[in-house]
Backbone as a ProteinNet text record, in pm:
[ID]
protein_1_A
[PRIMARY]
XXXXXXXXXXXXXXXXXXXXXXXXXXXXXXXXXXXXXXXXXXXXXXXXXXXXXXXXXXXXXXXXXXXXXXXXXXXXXXXXXXXXXXXXXXXXXXXXXXXXXXXXXXXXXXXXXXXXXXXXXXXXXXXXXXXXXXXXXXXXXXXXXXXXXXXXXXXXXXXXXXXXXXXXXXXXXXXXXXXXXXXXXXXXXXXXXXXXXXXXXXXXXXXXXXXXXXXXXXXXXXXXXXXXXXXXXXXXXXXXXXXXXXXXXXXXXXXXXXXXXXXXXXXXXXXXXXXXXXXXXXXXXX
[TERTIARY]
85.8	-5	82.6	62	117.9	21.3	32.7	-77.3	-25.8	-86	-55.5	-178.9	-159.1	-266.8	-261.4	-368.4	-374.2	-525.2	-568.8	-706.8	-746.8	-757.4	-775.5	-882.5	-927	-1022.2	-937	-807.4	-725.7	-727.9	-695	-683.8	-578.6	-601.8	-509.8	-511.2	-408.8	-397.4	-340.9	-400.5	-352.3	-354.5	-246.1	-224.8	-309.2	-397.3	-471.1	-411	-473.4	-408.9	-417.4	-522.1	-534.4	-523.6	-527.2	-521.4	-482.2	-452.3	-431	-554.1	-608.5	-735.3	-712.4	-805	-801.3	-920.3	-884.4	-988	-972.6	-1066.6	-1066.8	-1096.3	-1046.7	-1070.9	-1085.6	-1190.7	-1221.9	-1265.8	-1249.4	-1288.9	-1198.5	-1223.5	-1124.7	-1105.7	-972	-942.8	-979.4	-990	-1017.1	-1169.2	-1192.5	-1324.3	-1335.1	-1465.7	-1484.7	-1513.6	-1432	-1454.1	-1594.4	-1640.7	-1759.8	-1718.4	-1732.1	-1694.3	-1819.1	-1806	-1920.1	-1903.8	-2026.5	-2022.3	-2127.3	-2074	-2155	-2246.4	-2317.6	-2426.1	-2376.3	-2458.4	-2434.8	-2387.1	-2278.2	-2228.1	-2161.5	-2118.3	-2053.9	-1916.2	-1840.4	-1701.3	-1690.6	-1576.2	-1552.7	-1584	-1585.1	-1595.2	-1745.7	-1838.9	-1987	-2050.6	-1983.5	-2042.2	-2071	-2182.8	-2210.4	-2119.3	-2043.7	-1956.9	-2012.4	-2133.3	-2201.4	-2242.9	-2278.2	-2310.3	-2185.2	-2075.1	-1944.4	-1906.5	-1909.9	-1872.4	-1954.4	-2082.8	-2175.2	-2141.2	-2120.9	-2087	-1953.6	-1858.2	-1710.9	-1694.1	-1801.7	-1787.6	-1749.4	-1799.6	-1775.3	-1718.2	-1705.4	-1669.1	-1543	-1474.9	-1378.4	-1446.1	-1457	-1536.8	-1446.3	-1464.5	-1381	-1462.9	-1430.9	-1499.9	-1388.5	-1436.9	-1331.4	-1396.5	-1314.1	-1350.8	-1323.3	-1416.6	-1401.9	-1327.4	-1295.4	-1214.5	-1284.4	-1202	-1255.7	-1344	-1351	-1443.2	-1351.3	-1375	-1305.9	-1159.9	-1104.5	-960.3	-890.4	-972	-915.8	-918.6	-796.7	-790.1	-834.5	-854	-895.8	-1010.3	-1030.1	-1131.3	-1269.7	-1362.7	-1504	-1555	-1615.8	-1680.9	-1833.4	-1879.1	-2015.8	-2113.1	-2080.2	-2174.5	-2161.1	-2273.9	-2273.1	-2173	-2157.2	-2063.8	-1919.5	-1888.3	-1761	-1728.4	-1830.7	-1815.3	-1797.9	-1868.5	-1854.7	-1708.6	-1652.8	-1520.3	-1420.6	-1446.4	-1356.6	-1354.5	-1481.7	-1485.3	-1406.9	-1424.4	-1354.2	-1196	-1165.6	-1019.4	-967.5	-1043.8	-1005.3	-995.8	-1097.9	-1100.6	-982.8	-947.2	-845.9	-698.4	-691.4	-573.3	-546.1	-652.7	-626.8	-601	-605	-575.7	-684	-803.8	-926.8	-982	-1000.8	-1054.5	-1203.1	-1268.8	-1415.7	-1455.3	-1559.4	-1608.9	-1756.4	-1812.6	-1953.6	-1962.5	-2075.1	-2088.3	-2213.9	-2204.6	-2320.9	-2312.5	-2426.4	-2428.4	-2547.2	-2525.5	-2635.8	-2664.5	-2792.3	-2832.9	-2765.4	-2698.8	-2618.4	-2528.3	-2471.8	-2391.8	-2459.5	-2594.6	-2665.3	-2677.1	-2682.1	-2678.6	-2542.3	-2442.3	-2305.6	-2282.4	-2331	-2321.1	-2384	-2489.8	-2562.2	-2486.5	-2445.3	-2366.4	-2238.1	-2168.3	-2046.6	-2078.9	-2188.4	-2224.6	-2255.8	-2306.7	-2340.5	-2214.3	-2131.4	-2003.7	-1891.8	-1890.4	-1782.3	-1842.2	-1919.2	-1980.1	-1881.5	-1761.9	-1652.8	-1605.2	-1629.7	-1577.4	-1678.6	-1805.5	-1910.5	-1968.3	-1967.8	-2025.4	-2178.7	-2204.1	-2340.9	-2345.2	-2475.3	-2499.4	-2608.1	-2584.9	-2684.7	-2704.7	-2832.6	-2873.1	-2954.3	-2917.9	-2979.7	-3032.7	-3158.7	-3212.1	-3183.4	-3206.1	-3175.7	-3275.3	-3261.4	-3340.4	-3257.9	-3321	-3241.5	-3258.2	-3339.8	-3387.4	-3523.6	-3571.8	-3698.4	-3820.9	-3845.2	-3942.8	-4081	-4167.3	-4301.8	-4377.9	-4447.5	-4521.9	-4453.6	-4318.7	-4242.1	-4265.2	-4312.7	-4327.6	-4200.4	-4205.8	-4080.9	-4042.1	-3917.7	-3868	-3934.9	-3970.4	-4034.1	-3933.8	-3985.4	-3888.5	-3805	-3859.6	-3781.7	-3661.5	-3683.4	-3572.2	-3477.4	-3508.5	-3421.9	-3351.9	-3409.5	-3343.3	-3242.1	-3268.6	-3171.4	-3048.8	-3073.4	-2972.6	-2870.8	-2929.4	-2851.8	-2785.7	-2818.4	-2772.4	-2625.7	-2531.7	-2398.5	-2395.8	-2320	-2309.5	-2417.8	-2525.6	-2632.6	-2592.9	-2487	-2433.9	-2393.6	-2368.4	-2327.9	-2440.5	-2553.5	-2667.4	-2748.5	-2751.4	-2820.7	-2970.8	-3026.1	-3179.7	-3214.9	-3136.6	-3164	-3142	-3039.5	-3017	-3114.9	-3160.6	-3266.4	-3389.4	-3422.2	-3548	-3530.9	-3403.2	-3389.7	-3392.1	-3334.3	-3300.3	-3402	-3474.3	-3553	-3700.1	-3794.2	-3930.8	-3945.2	-4047.9	-4063.7	-4152.7	-4088.8	-4150.3	-4046.6	-4098.6	-3999.1	-3901.8	-3952.2	-3863.4	-3756.5	-3799.5	-3706.4	-3607.6	-3647.1	-3560.2	-3450.8	-3495.7	-3402.2	-3291.1	-3331.4	-3226.4	-3148.7	-3208.5	-3132	-3029.2	-3067.4	-2965.2	-2853.2	-2890.3	-2779.5	-2683.8	-2744.4	-2661.7	-2571.2	-2625.6	-2541.2	-2442.8	-2475.5	-2388.4	-2257.5	-2298.3	-2187	-2097.5	-2150.9	-2061.3	-1985.3	-2044.1	-1968.4	-1859.3	-1879.1	-1776.5	-1660	-1688.4	-1577.5	-1510	-1563.2	-1517	-1383	-1284.8	-1147.4	-1156.2	-1074.2	-1080.9	-1048.3	-954.7	-925.1	-999.8	-1112.4	-1187	-1233.8	-1210.8	-1246.5	-1403.8	-1454.3	-1593.9	-1594.2	-1699.1	-1717.4	-1729.2	-1642.6	-1640.4	-1768.8	-1803.4	-1926.6	-1909	-1790.3	-1762.9	-1797.7	-1750.2	-1778.8	-1926.1	-1982.8	-2136.4	-2215.5	-2186.2	-2258.9	-2235.6	-2109.6	-2093.4	-2171	-2200.1	-2282	-2425.8	-2470.2	-2603.4	-2620.9	-2520.9	-2536.5	-2545.4	-2465.6	-2473.7	-2617.6	-2669	-2800.4	-2910.7	-2896.7	-2980.6	-2968.3	-2853	-2835.4	-2893.2	-2885.7	-2952.6	-3098.4	-3157.7	-3294.3	-3351.2	-3260.8	-3304.2	-3290.5	-3238.8	-3230.9	-3372.6	-3404.5	-3550.4	-3565.6	-3678.8	-3700.5	-3686.9	-3724.5	-3715.9	-3573.1	-3473.2	-3338.3	-3292.1	-3341.5	-3303.7	-3350.4	-3479.3	-3528.1	-3450.5	-3413.9	-3338.1	-3200	-3146.8	-3008.2	-3021.2	-3135.2	-3149.4	-3158.2	-3228.6	-3252.4	-3127.9	-3018.1	-2887	-2813.6	-2840.4	-2772.2	-2807	-2713.8	-2732.8	-2706.6	-2627.6	-2578.8	-2711.4	-2707	-2813.5	-2804.2	-2922.5	-2930.9	-3026.1	-2981.6	-3068.7	-3102.5	-3233.2	-3274	-3333.3	-3319.6	-3389.7	-3409.4	-3520.9	-3556.7	-3644.8	-3667.9	-3760.3	-3892.1	-4001.3	-4133.2	-4152.3	-4081	-4097.9	-3984.2	-3917.5	-3805.5	-3845.5	-3800	-3847	-3744	-3630.1	-3534.7	-3552.6	-3558.3	-3576.6	-3701.2	-3813.8	-3938.8	-3921.3	-3988	-3977	-4031	-4118.3	-4163.3	-4045.6	-3940.2	-3822.3	-3751.5	-3755.1	-3699.5	-3778.3	-3908.1	-4007.7	-4005.2	-4000.7	-3982.8	-3867.7	-3752.8	-3628.7	-3634.7	-3678	-3668.9	-3760.3	-3860.3	-3938.2	-3862.5	-3757.3	-3671.1	-3539.5	-3508.4	-3385.6	-3407.3	-3347.1	-3371.4	-3359.6	-3274.5	-3256.2	-3242.6	-3359.3	-3360.5	-3455.6	-3424	-3507	-3524.3	-3649	-3679	-3715.5	-3654.1	-3696	-3727.6	-3844.3	-3894.9	-3922.9	-3880.7	-3904.8	-4020.1	-4134.2	-4248.6	-4234.1	-4145.9	-4136.9	-4009.9	-3950.7	-3816.8	-3805.1	-3699.1	-3679.8	-3548.7	-3481.5	-3361	-3254.6	-3240.3	-3135.8	-3179.6	-3270.8	-3328.7	-3214.4	-3098.9	-2992.3	-2923.8	-2940.6	-2884.1	-3000	-3120.6	-3238.8	-3266.2	-3236.9	-3254.2	-3128.1	-3020.5	-2884.9	-2884.2	-2926.8	-2916.4	-2994.6	-3121.1	-3196.2	-3129.9	-3097.7	-3054.7	-2910.6	-2820.7	-2691.3	-2697.6	-2799.4	-2820.5	-2870.4	-2961.9	-3014.7	-2890.3	-2810.5	-2695.2	-2603	-2564.1	-2471.3	-2526.9	-2655.2	-2718.7	-2720	-2750.6	-2753.1	-2614.6	-2509.1	-2374.3	-2329.3	-2373.2	-2325.9	-2376.6	-2490.9	-2542.7	-2452.8	-2356.3	-2264.9	-2133.6	-2111.9	-1984.7	-1962.1
-116.6	0.3	123.3	215.5	348.6	452.3	527.9	626.2	753	866.1	989.7	1014.9	1025	1027.3	1138.6	1204	1317.8	1345.8	1382.5	1409.6	1557.9	1568.5	1694.1	1694.6	1813	1818.4	1826.5	1830	1834.9	1708.3	1717.1	1591.9	1503.6	1375.5	1272.3	1168.9	1090.4	993	859.6	752.8	626.1	542	461.8	381.9	243.8	232.7	106.2	13.4	-100.5	-195.1	-130.7	-54.3	7.7	148.5	220.6	365.4	432.7	561.7	645.5	714.5	671.8	732.1	858.5	958.9	1077.4	1068.6	1102.1	1099.9	1215.8	1224.5	1305.6	1232.3	1282.6	1203.5	1303.2	1296.4	1377.2	1298.3	1356.4	1297.2	1212.3	1161.5	1092.3	949.8	913.9	772.8	675.9	548.6	450.3	400.5	273.4	223.7	189.8	174.2	135.9	263.6	293.1	411.1	410	523.2	540.6	595.8	516.2	553.1	604.7	710.7	773	755.5	719	698.8	798.9	888.5	1001.3	978.6	1072	1059.9	1079.9	1071.4	1082.3	1226.5	1238.2	1371.1	1445.1	1377.4	1453.2	1395.1	1492	1453.9	1460.2	1435	1445.3	1592.5	1679.6	1828.4	1857.5	1778.3	1805.5	1765.6	1709.8	1675.5	1801.7	1820.9	1939.2	1946.3	2062.1	2063.2	2043.4	2092.7	2084.8	1934.2	1862.9	1725.8	1641.3	1669.7	1605.6	1627.6	1761.6	1788	1723.6	1716.9	1648.4	1506	1441.6	1297	1277.7	1366.4	1351.8	1392.5	1440.7	1466.4	1346.6	1234.2	1107.8	999.7	1022.7	908.1	944.4	847.6	858	849.1	958.7	974.4	996.4	898.5	906.2	922.6	1017.4	1040.8	1019.8	977.8	956.6	967.5	989	973.8	841.5	767.3	640.6	639.8	534.1	525.6	611.1	700.3	779.9	899.6	924.3	1031.2	1138.6	1270.7	1379.8	1371.2	1369.1	1372	1231.4	1129.7	995.2	959.5	922.4	893.5	748.9	729.9	586.8	594.5	487.6	477.1	478.7	548.1	549.2	416.8	394.8	266.9	273.3	158.9	156.7	59.4	4.9	-84.4	-53.2	-88.9	-72.4	-167.1	-279.2	-377.3	-327.2	-266.4	-207.1	-90.7	-5.9	96.4	27.9	-82.8	-156.7	-213.8	-267.6	-320.1	-207.8	-88.8	29.1	65.1	67.6	101.7	0.9	-129	-229.9	-206.9	-178.3	-160.7	-39.2	63.4	180.3	140.4	77.8	39.2	-52.5	-146.7	-232.8	-162.8	-52.9	16.9	91.7	131.6	203.1	105	-15.8	-131	-137.4	-110.7	-109.8	-252.8	-318.8	-454.5	-462.3	-360	-351.6	-210.9	-167.3	-38.3	-30.3	80	121.6	201.7	193.1	249.1	337.7	462.9	546.2	580.2	534.9	574	652.5	771.8	862.3	843.8	831.6	836.1	718.5	750.4	645.9	567.9	650	582.6	472.5	484.1	380.5	249.5	258.1	135.8	73.1	154.8	105.3	39.8	105.6	56.3	-88.4	-104.4	-233.3	-339.6	-298.6	-397.4	-434	-335.2	-372.1	-463.5	-439.5	-526	-671.7	-685.2	-813.5	-892.8	-814.9	-878.2	-896.2	-799.3	-803	-793.4	-887.6	-870.8	-867.7	-921.8	-922.2	-781.9	-689.8	-548.5	-454.1	-492.7	-401.1	-460.2	-360.9	-396.1	-349.5	-221.7	-162.6	-70.2	-54.8	0.6	111.5	231.6	332.7	366.3	363.4	388	516.2	620.7	744.8	788.8	817.3	870.9	770.1	645.6	543.9	433.6	342.9	218.2	101.3	-9.1	-125	-177.3	-105	-152.5	-111.6	-159.9	-121.5	-200.5	-160.4	-222.8	-204.2	-304	-287.8	-172.5	-97.2	8.4	136.4	141.6	272.2	358.2	484.6	566.4	596.6	610.1	629.1	780.8	803.8	941.9	1020.6	1142	1221.2	1252.8	1299.8	1335.3	1454	1543.9	1653.9	1613.5	1523.2	1469.5	1397.6	1318.2	1241.5	1334.3	1433.1	1543.6	1619.7	1655.9	1726.8	1627.3	1505.6	1416.1	1396.7	1385.1	1365.5	1488.2	1604.5	1732.8	1762.4	1788.9	1811.3	1938.4	1934.9	2048.7	2066.4	1984.1	1998.8	1997.1	1929.8	1922.9	2046.9	2144.7	2279	2393.2	2343.5	2439.9	2446.4	2557.6	2553.6	2535.8	2595.6	2582.6	2432.6	2374	2225.4	2146.5	2170.3	2087.7	2119.5	2241.6	2274.7	2195.5	2186	2103.1	1957.1	1904.5	1759.4	1740.8	1822.6	1795.4	1844.7	1949.7	2013	2049.7	2024.7	2053	2215.3	2245.8	2386.3	2459.6	2464.8	2549.9	2658.6	2772.1	2872.9	2807	2724.9	2675.4	2577.1	2503.9	2401.7	2474.7	2562.3	2638.4	2719.5	2780.7	2847.2	2752.4	2633.9	2541.9	2478.5	2481.3	2440.8	2546.7	2676.7	2779.5	2776.5	2749	2737	2618.3	2509.6	2389.3	2432.2	2481.1	2511.9	2615	2722	2826.2	2770.9	2670.9	2619.2	2528.2	2452.1	2372.9	2459.6	2566.5	2660.8	2731.6	2772.9	2839.1	2749.2	2624.7	2517.3	2464	2497.6	2431.4	2487	2411.8	2460.8	2521.2	2620.1	2697.9	2599.7	2497.7	2418.9	2280.8	2277.5	2147.5	2097.1	1953.6	1902.1	1865.6	1859.3	1823.4	1678	1613.4	1477.6	1486.5	1410.8	1427.6	1374.3	1413.5	1358.8	1200.4	1155.6	1011.3	932	993.6	931.1	942	1054	1069.3	969.5	954.2	861.6	714.3	702.8	567.2	534.6	644.9	629.1	606.3	676.1	662.7	514	464.4	327.8	232	268.4	172.2	171.9	296	318.9	234.2	248.4	174.6	25.8	-24.6	-163.2	-213.1	-133.1	-172.2	-170.3	-80.6	-69.2	-186.2	-242.7	-354.3	-485.5	-494.6	-624.2	-664.4	-788	-830.2	-815	-763	-733	-871.7	-977.3	-1105.8	-1133.9	-1102.7	-1114.8	-1015.7	-889.5	-787.1	-828.4	-868.9	-906.6	-1026.4	-1120.2	-1236.1	-1190.1	-1094.8	-1048.9	-973.2	-897.6	-810.9	-913.4	-1020.3	-1119.3	-1176	-1164.6	-1226.2	-1126.5	-999.8	-899.3	-919.5	-959.4	-985.7	-869.1	-772.4	-661.8	-573.4	-502.7	-405.2	-292.9	-248.7	-146.7	-28.3	92.8	201	269.7	262.1	315.4	450.1	554.4	685.6	763.9	840.3	910.4	1020.7	1108.4	1218.7	1182.3	1207.2	1170.5	1243	1358.8	1431.4	1424.8	1310.8	1290.3	1271.3	1352.1	1342	1253.1	1213.5	1135	984.2	958.6	822.9	824.5	779.3	788.3	708.2	756.4	691	557.1	512.5	382.1	285.1	330.3	238.8	199.5	292.6	261.6	165.3	195.2	115.9	-33.3	-52.3	-177.5	-254.9	-185.6	-245.6	-311.9	-228.1	-278.6	-392.4	-424.4	-541.8	-667.1	-657.4	-784.9	-793.3	-683.6	-688.5	-749.9	-839.7	-913.1	-824.1	-720.1	-632.5	-485.3	-430.6	-286.3	-198.3	-75.3	34.5	136.6	190.1	291.8	418.6	532.6	667.1	754.1	820	905.4	1039.4	1141.8	1285.6	1340.2	1376.9	1415.6	1546.1	1637.1	1768.1	1786	1665.6	1673.5	1591.2	1620.1	1545.6	1472.9	1477.9	1398.1	1437.3	1558.5	1610	1625	1536.4	1531.3	1528.2	1468.6	1455.8	1597.4	1689.3	1821.9	1925.1	1889.6	1968.1	1937.4	1813.5	1784.8	1715.5	1789.6	1744.9	1699.3	1780.3	1748.4	1610.3	1597.6	1473.3	1355.2	1371.2	1250.2	1211.2	1299.2	1264.8	1193.3	1245.7	1181.4	1035.7	1020.5	887.1	789.3	851.4	770.1	735.1	827	803.3	701.3	724	622.1	485.1	468.7	347.8	279.8	368.7	304.1	258.5	331.1	314.3	179.8	134	2.9	-121.3	-91.7	-202.6	-186.4	-79.6	-58.7	-158.8
4.4	-6.9	0	-90.9	-88.1	-68.1	43.8	70.2	139.2	105.6	180.3	267.9	393.2	487.9	595	608.7	723.7	735.5	857	894.5	839.7	712	647.4	533.9	495.5	378.7	251.1	245	133.8	54.9	-75.8	-143.8	-93	-86.6	-49.4	-158.9	-168.6	-283.6	-224.3	-295.9	-269.6	-398.3	-414	-540.8	-524.9	-616.2	-618.1	-730	-748.2	-850.6	-993	-1016.7	-1163.7	-1179.7	-1067.9	-1074.1	-947.1	-945	-823	-779.2	-677.6	-624.9	-551.2	-568.2	-483.1	-392.3	-264.8	-156.9	-58.8	30.9	146.4	278.4	376.6	506	621.8	697.1	802	924.9	1044.9	1171.3	1234.9	1364.8	1439.8	1381.6	1400.1	1359.7	1465.3	1421.1	1513.5	1487.4	1509.6	1486.5	1334	1289.1	1150.6	1070.7	963	890	806.9	779.3	688.3	549.8	449.8	321	240.5	174.1	103.4	-43.4	-110.4	-250.2	-307	-397.2	-442.5	-560.7	-593.2	-692.8	-832.6	-929.1	-1072.8	-1093.6	-1177.7	-1221.9	-1120	-1011.3	-894.3	-869.8	-817.4	-777.8	-624.1	-564.7	-424.6	-373.7	-465.2	-422.2	-396.4	-432.1	-429.9	-297.1	-204.1	-82.4	-4.4	57.3	133.4	265	278.1	393.3	520.3	548.4	677.1	701.9	596.1	611.9	645.6	582.1	621.3	760.7	799.5	930.6	1040.7	1016.9	1105.9	1118.9	1013.2	1021	1089	1060.4	1105.2	1249.5	1313.5	1459.4	1532.9	1495.7	1567.5	1486.4	1356.7	1269.4	1178	1147.1	1040.4	907	840.8	718.4	590.5	502.4	376.2	255.6	176.8	41.1	-61.4	-183.5	-291.7	-426	-530.9	-670	-722.8	-768.1	-833	-967.7	-1017.5	-1141.6	-1259.5	-1309.6	-1428.7	-1391.3	-1250.9	-1211	-1148.8	-1193	-1123.1	-1118.6	-996.4	-978.4	-1007.1	-1011.9	-1026.1	-1174.1	-1224.3	-1374.3	-1403.2	-1532.6	-1572.2	-1669.8	-1742	-1846	-1780.4	-1841.3	-1779.9	-1754.7	-1645.6	-1616	-1665.7	-1690.7	-1767.3	-1693.7	-1572.9	-1506.6	-1363.3	-1291.3	-1144.4	-1084	-1138	-1097.1	-1101.5	-1216.7	-1236	-1121.8	-1103.2	-994.5	-857.7	-829.6	-713	-691.1	-804.4	-804.4	-781.7	-835.9	-805.3	-668.1	-604.3	-466	-382.9	-405	-330.7	-356.4	-476.8	-498.9	-405.2	-405.2	-325.2	-173.3	-125.4	16.6	51.4	-35.6	-9.2	-26.5	-106.5	-133.3	1	76.3	197.4	312.9	284.9	387.8	486.7	452.3	545.1	535.4	643.9	644.6	641.6	703.9	720.5	724.9	651.4	655.3	656.1	690.5	674.6	540.6	472.3	347.1	348.7	297.9	265.9	120	50.8	-92.3	-118	-184.8	-219.7	-363.5	-400.9	-542.4	-617.3	-727.2	-792.9	-703.5	-605.2	-506.1	-424	-413	-335	-416.4	-548.3	-633.2	-621	-632.7	-612.8	-479.3	-372.6	-233.4	-213.4	-279.2	-267.7	-344.6	-469.3	-545.4	-475.6	-418	-332.4	-221.6	-153.6	-39.8	-89.5	-207.3	-266.1	-315.2	-367.1	-432.3	-331.9	-233.8	-136.9	6.7	52.4	184.4	296.6	267.7	364.5	403.6	311	331.7	403.9	403.2	445.8	575.7	676.5	810.6	814.7	782.2	781.6	656.6	609.2	490.4	499.3	447.3	439.5	292.8	253	112.6	116.2	55.2	51.1	-84	-95.4	-230.3	-342	-318.1	-422.7	-414.2	-506.9	-513.6	-540.6	-590.2	-623.9	-766.1	-841.3	-973.1	-1005.5	-1110.1	-1158.9	-1082.6	-966.7	-884.1	-936.7	-937.6	-986.4	-912.6	-991.3	-932.3	-908.5	-934.1	-918.4	-1034.5	-1021	-1135.1	-1201.3	-1330.8	-1406.8	-1403.1	-1428.6	-1436.5	-1546.8	-1528.9	-1643.3	-1748	-1863.2	-1969.1	-1927.4	-1847.7	-1802.4	-1717.1	-1624.2	-1540.8	-1628.4	-1714.5	-1803.4	-1896.3	-1942.7	-2029.3	-1946.9	-1821.4	-1739.5	-1720.7	-1683.5	-1645.9	-1772.7	-1899.9	-2011.1	-2067.9	-2020.5	-2076.4	-2032.6	-2119.3	-2082.7	-1999.4	-1889.3	-1798.6	-1703.9	-1705.4	-1618.7	-1465.8	-1431.6	-1300.3	-1238.7	-1330.5	-1278.7	-1295.8	-1343	-1357.3	-1234	-1163.2	-1030.6	-1047.8	-1143.1	-1161.7	-1192.6	-1274.7	-1311.4	-1189.2	-1115.4	-985.8	-877	-873.9	-778.1	-806.8	-936.2	-977.9	-933.7	-963.4	-926.5	-785	-703.4	-564.7	-461.3	-488.9	-380.2	-438.3	-346.1	-386.2	-411	-489.8	-527.6	-420.1	-304	-191.5	-143.9	-92.7	-39.9	56	152.1	249	193.6	100.6	42.9	-42.7	-124.4	-216.1	-132.1	-22.3	70.3	112.8	155.3	200.3	81.2	-39.6	-153.5	-190	-185.6	-199.4	-105.5	25.8	121.6	87.1	49	5.7	-107.2	-220.1	-326.5	-300.6	-215.4	-190	-110.7	-14.2	63.7	-21	-115.8	-197.6	-288.7	-345.4	-440.1	-356.4	-227	-153.1	-121.9	-107.2	-80.8	-206	-327.2	-443.2	-484.8	-504.3	-546.2	-687.2	-702.8	-837.6	-953.4	-938.5	-1041.2	-1036.3	-970.5	-950.5	-1082.9	-1101.6	-1227.9	-1225.5	-1349.1	-1360.5	-1408.4	-1394.2	-1446.7	-1606.4	-1674.1	-1821.7	-1877.8	-1993.9	-2054.3	-2086.4	-2111.6	-2133.6	-1993.2	-1889.6	-1755.9	-1718.4	-1751.9	-1719.5	-1801.4	-1928.6	-2008	-1959.3	-1908.9	-1851	-1729.1	-1649	-1530.5	-1566	-1680.6	-1730.1	-1785.6	-1847	-1900.8	-1783.6	-1681.4	-1558.4	-1494.1	-1485.3	-1430	-1514.9	-1647.5	-1732	-1723.4	-1704.2	-1686.6	-1552.4	-1453.9	-1317.9	-1341.2	-1413.9	-1436.7	-1513.9	-1596.9	-1694.2	-1631.5	-1509.8	-1440.6	-1398	-1426.8	-1374.9	-1234.2	-1192.2	-1049	-970.1	-1022	-946.9	-906.7	-999.6	-959.5	-863.4	-871.8	-785.3	-636.8	-633.5	-500.2	-438.8	-524.4	-474.8	-420.6	-495.8	-445.5	-313.7	-294.3	-182.1	-58	-83.4	22.2	84.5	3.5	47.3	129.2	135.2	213.5	361.2	435.2	575.1	670.7	607.6	695.6	722.1	836.5	864.4	759.6	720.5	613.1	655.8	651.2	674.1	530.9	494.4	372.3	402.1	323.1	349.9	209	213.5	86.2	115.4	24.3	31.1	-45.9	11.9	-52.7	-181.5	-203.8	-327.3	-415	-412.1	-500.8	-634.9	-731.5	-870.5	-951.3	-885.4	-952.5	-919.2	-793	-744.4	-661.3	-703.3	-631.9	-501.6	-399.2	-265.8	-270.2	-362.3	-372.1	-396.9	-474.5	-494.3	-361.1	-272.9	-139.6	-65.2	-68.4	-0.6	-53.4	-190.1	-243.3	-201.4	-198	-157.5	-26.9	72.4	211.9	241.9	153.2	171.7	152.3	87.5	50.2	128.1	207.3	279.9	417	468.1	590.2	716.3	711	829.8	789.6	757.5	707.9	786.7	778.9	835.6	726.4	713.4	612.7	685.1	639	691.4	573.2	570.2	469.3	519.5	434.5	480.5	385.2	439.4	357.5	279.5	331.2	261	182.9	151	88	-38.7	-117.3	-241.1	-236	-351.6	-366.8	-281.7	-234.9	-149	-1.6	43.8	176.7	284.7	248.3	338.6	368.1	281.1	302.2	346.7	311.2	358.7	507.5	547.8	688.7	742.2	735.6	781.2	916.9	1008.3	1156.2	1181.4	1133.5	1157.9	1094.1	967.2	898	955.1	968.1	1016.8	1162.1	1241.4	1375.4	1360.1	1261.3	1230	1181.1	1093.9	1051.3	1161.8	1240.8	1350.7	1456.2	1485.1	1573.2	1514.9	1389.3	1319.6	1321.5	1281.4	1285.6	1415.3	1524.3	1662.5	1712.9	1649.7	1696.8	1660.7	1575	1537.1	1610	1681.7	1755.4	1875.2
[MASK]
++++++++++++++++++++++++++++++++++++++++++++++++++++++++++++++++++++++++++++++++++++++++++++++++++++++++++++++++++++++++++++++++++++++++++++++++++++++++++++++++++++++++++++++++++++++++++++++++++++++++++++++++++++++++++++++++++++++++++++++++++++++++++++++++++++++++++++++++++++++++++++++

């Protein structure tokens, strides 16, 4: 293992088997680290600083860019399984024997795939604003949502992101502005964006997950023995809350939390409440 390590928000690097990963690490060392897997079209820079600080009060929190994303070089990945393998490569490169995982949005799909393929690495799992596939009865994304997701540069368009992440209420939009302002203030001047090739690879991975027969998805979920905390916003226009509800019906040890006034970014709209839930959930395994 070759690693540069310090409890800081600065970029750190570790050599994996196939690439040099860029990551950030905050919080006290010791115990089981919490590894974050981020959303579609996002790099390590896009985590909300208040969210990270809240989690890192008591936990060793690690965020990173997977292969071909942001600061981490490599050919774009095109399947959820490839992203899960990249996450496993990163975790092993850091020499971590067991971790907790929090996956948001696309990261939630990757987190579940990682738990399925490498259960030896995962102690507890948090799935935020995500699902497990095309569950029967789940409303499809609208053409507007699909259009924004496929549009080049949409990840940097505030109005597009506001539509995807927050309900159209004064209270939610104010919290959305707070979130985007905080991310923008912390964003390095030379921050990379997710390339279009990498974004299209992520979209292909999402499509592949959606194409998996639900019977197979349900059977896979039934094999996850780790405790799982699922959470979502009831007004999520990207991943309908029904997708989360459908998944927990097949997980042997799962809890579901829903926020009635929130959407895809409920974890930033309700930072204090959700991070408390996460820390309490993880503490049960300590």
